[in-house]
Coordinates of N, CA and C in Angstrom, one line a residue:
X10 N 5.0 9.4 24.7 CA 5.8 9.1 23.5 C 5.3 9.4 22.3
X11 N 3.8 8.7 22.2 CA 3.2 8.8 20.7 C 3.2 10.3 20.7
X12 N 2.1 11.0 21.9 CA 2.0 12.8 21.2 C 3.0 13.3 20.5
X13 N 4.2 12.9 21.5 CA 5.4 13.7 21.2 C 5.4 13.3 19.5
X14 N 5.8 12.4 19.2 CA 6.2 11.9 17.9 C 5.1 12.3 17.5
X15 N 3.9 12.5 17.4 CA 2.7 13.5 16.9 C 2.4 14.6 16.0
X16 N 2.5 15.4 17.7 CA 2.8 16.9 17.7 C 4.5 17.2 16.6
X17 N 5.7 16.4 16.6 CA 6.7 16.5 16.2 C 6.0 16.6 14.5
X18 N 5.5 15.5 13.9 CA 5.2 15.3 12.4 C 4.2 16.6 12.4
X19 N 3.3 16.8 13.1 CA 2.3 18.2 12.6 C 3.4 19.5 13.0
X20 N 4.1 19.7 13.7 CA 5.0 20.8 13.4 C 6.0 21.0 12.1
X21 N 6.4 19.6 11.3 CA 7.2 19.8 10.6 C 6.4 19.8 9.0
X22 N 4.9 19.0 9.6 CA 3.7 19.3 8.8 C 3.9 21.0 8.1
X23 N 3.3 21.7 9.0 CA 3.3 22.8 9.2 C 4.6 23.8 8.6
X24 N 5.6 23.3 9.1 CA 6.9 24.0 8.5 C 7.7 24.2 7.3
X25 N 7.4 22.5 7.2 CA 7.4 22.3 5.5 C 6.6 22.2 4.4
X26 N 5.8 22.3 4.8 CA 4.5 22.2 3.5 C 3.6 21.0 3.3
X27 N 2.0 20.5 3.3 CA 2.1 19.4 3.1 C 2.6 18.0 2.3
X28 N 3.1 18.8 1.2 CA 3.3 17.9 0.0 C 5.2 17.6 0.4
X29 N 5.7 19.1 0.9 CA 7.8 18.4 0.4 C 6.8 17.2 2.0
X30 N 6.7 17.5 2.8 CA 7.1 16.5 4.3 C 6.1 15.0 3.6
X31 N 5.5 14.9 3.4 CA 4.8 13.9 3.1 C 6.4 13.4 2.0
X32 N 6.9 13.5 0.9 CA 8.0 13.3 0.5 C 9.6 12.8 1.5
X33 N 9.4 13.7 2.2 CA 10.2 13.5 3.5 C 9.9 12.3 4.1
X34 N 9.2 12.2 4.8 CA 8.7 11.0 6.0 C 8.6 9.7 5.0
X35 N 7.8 9.8 3.7 CA 7.9 9.1 3.1 C 6.3 8.1 3.6
X36 N 5.6 9.6 4.0 CA 3.9 9.5 4.4 C 3.4 8.2 2.9
X37 N 3.4 9.4 1.6 CA 3.0 8.7 0.6 C 3.1 6.9 0.5
X38 N 4.6 6.4 0.1 CA 4.8 5.4 0.5 C 3.4 4.0 1.2
X39 N 3.9 4.5 2.7 CA 3.2 4.3 4.1 C 1.8 3.7 3.4
X40 N 1.3 5.1 3.3 CA -0.1 4.9 2.9 C -0.3 4.1 1.9
X41 N 0.3 4.0 0.8 CA 0.0 2.8 -0.4 C 0.4 1.4 0.4
X42 N 1.2 1.4 0.8 CA 1.6 -0.2 1.7 C -0.1 -0.7 2.5
X43 N -0.4 0.8 2.9 CA -1.4 0.0 4.4 C -2.8 -0.2 3.3
X44 N -2.7 0.2 2.2 CA -3.8 0.2 1.3 C -4.2 -0.8 0.6
X45 N -2.5 -1.3 0.2 CA -3.0 -3.4 -0.6 C -3.0 -3.8 0.7
X46 N -2.0 -3.7 2.1 CA -2.8 -4.7 3.4 C -4.3 -4.8 3.1
X47 N -5.2 -3.5 2.8 CA -6.6 -3.5 3.4 C -7.1 -4.3 2.3
X48 N -6.6 -4.3 1.1 CA -7.1 -4.7 -0.2 C -6.6 -6.4 0.0
X49 N -5.7 -6.6 1.0 CA -5.4 -8.1 0.8 C -6.2 -9.0 1.7
X50 N -6.7 -8.0 3.1 CA -7.5 -8.5 3.2 C -8.7 -8.9 3.6
X51 N -9.3 -8.1 2.2 CA -10.8 -8.1 2.0 C -10.5 -9.3 1.1
X52 N -9.8 -9.9 0.5 CA -10.4 -11.1 -0.6 C -9.8 -12.6 0.0
X53 N -10.0 -11.8 1.8 CA -9.9 -13.0 2.9 C -8.3 -14.1 2.9
X54 N -9.1 -14.6 4.1 CA -7.7 -15.2 4.5 C -7.8 -17.0 4.5
X55 N -9.1 -17.9 3.7 CA -8.4 -18.5 4.3 C -9.8 -19.1 2.8
X56 N -9.2 -20.2 2.1 CA -9.8 -20.8 1.3 C -11.6 -20.9 1.1
X57 N -12.7 -20.7 -0.2 CA -13.7 -21.3 -0.4 C -14.2 -22.4 -1.1
X58 N -13.1 -22.7 -2.2 CA -13.1 -23.7 -2.8 C -12.7 -25.1 -1.9
X59 N -13.6 -26.1 -1.8 CA -13.5 -27.2 -1.2 C -12.5 -28.9 -1.8
X60 N -12.5 -28.2 -3.1 CA -11.7 -29.5 -3.8 C -10.4 -28.6 -4.7
X61 N -9.4 -29.3 -4.3 CA -8.9 -28.8 -4.5 C -7.3 -27.9 -5.6
X62 N -8.6 -28.6 -7.2 CA -7.9 -27.7 -8.1 C -8.6 -26.6 -8.2
X63 N -9.5 -26.6 -7.7 CA -10.5 -25.2 -7.3 C -9.7 -24.2 -6.3
X64 N -9.0 -24.8 -5.2 CA -8.3 -24.2 -4.4 C -7.2 -23.3 -5.3
X65 N -7.0 -23.9 -6.2 CA -5.5 -23.4 -7.0 C -6.0 -22.6 -8.0
X66 N -7.2 -22.7 -8.9 CA -7.1 -21.7 -9.2 C -7.6 -20.7 -8.4
X67 N -8.7 -20.4 -7.4 CA -9.1 -19.6 -6.5 C -7.0 -18.4 -6.1
X68 N -6.9 -19.3 -5.5 CA -5.6 -18.5 -5.2 C -4.1 -17.9 -6.4
X69 N -4.6 -18.6 -7.7 CA -4.3 -18.2 -8.8 C -5.1 -16.5 -9.5
X70 N -6.4 -16.6 -9.1 CA -7.2 -15.2 -9.5 C -6.7 -14.3 -7.9
X71 N -6.0 -15.1 -6.6 CA -6.4 -13.6 -6.0 C -4.8 -12.9 -6.3
X72 N -3.6 -14.4 -6.6 CA -2.4 -13.6 -7.3 C -2.4 -12.5 -9.0
X73 N -3.7 -13.1 -9.2 CA -3.9 -11.8 -10.6 C -4.0 -10.7 -10.3
X74 N -4.7 -10.3 -9.0 CA -5.5 -9.4 -8.6 C -4.6 -8.5 -8.0
X75 N -4.2 -9.1 -7.1 CA -2.7 -8.7 -6.3 C -1.8 -8.2 -7.5
X76 N -1.6 -8.6 -8.5 CA -0.4 -8.2 -9.4 C -1.3 -6.9 -10.0
X77 N -2.3 -7.4 -10.4 CA -3.2 -5.8 -11.1 C -2.8 -4.4 -9.8
X78 N -3.2 -4.8 -8.6 CA -2.9 -3.5 -8.0 C -1.5 -2.6 -8.2
X79 N -0.5 -3.8 -7.7 CA 1.2 -3.1 -7.7 C 1.5 -2.8 -9.4
X80 N 0.6 -3.5 -10.0 CA 1.3 -2.5 -11.4 C 0.3 -1.5 -11.6
X81 N -0.6 -0.9 -11.2 CA -1.5 0.9 -11.3 C -0.1 1.5 -10.4
X82 N 0.4 0.2 -9.8 CA 1.3 1.5 -8.6 C 3.0 1.7 -8.6
X83 N 3.1 1.2 -10.0 CA 4.4 1.0 -10.4 C 4.5 2.6 -11.5
X84 N 5.5 3.5 -11.4 CA 5.3 4.3 -11.9 C 6.5 3.7 -13.3
X85 N 5.9 4.7 -14.8 CA 6.5 4.2 -16.1 C 7.9 4.9 -16.0
X86 N 8.9 4.3 -16.1 CA 9.9 6.1 -16.4 C 10.5 5.7 -17.3
X87 N 10.4 6.5 -17.9 CA 11.5 7.1 -19.9 C 12.8 7.3 -19.7
X88 N 13.9 7.2 -20.6 CA 15.3 7.8 -20.2 C 15.0 8.8 -20.8
X89 N 15.7 10.0 -20.5 CA 15.5 11.5 -21.7 C 16.6 11.5 -22.5
X90 N 16.7 12.1 -23.0 CA 18.0 11.7 -24.5 C 18.4 13.6 -24.9

């Protein structure tokens, strides 16, 4: 079943063209999610600090980094008059 789905995706990509296929299939969104998950994994799953106050600061820093990544991916829209 996996090979059949892959072959269909390749056929659609060739037929529609890569740019249209990416928009149609949601490929770009999946790619951004996978990239974000990789960033989260690079930050680590456990806390390094031993003191509670430092653990709080460590989590705040991680949140700030992730919010920075999120801000990079959000498009700025402007209404056209």
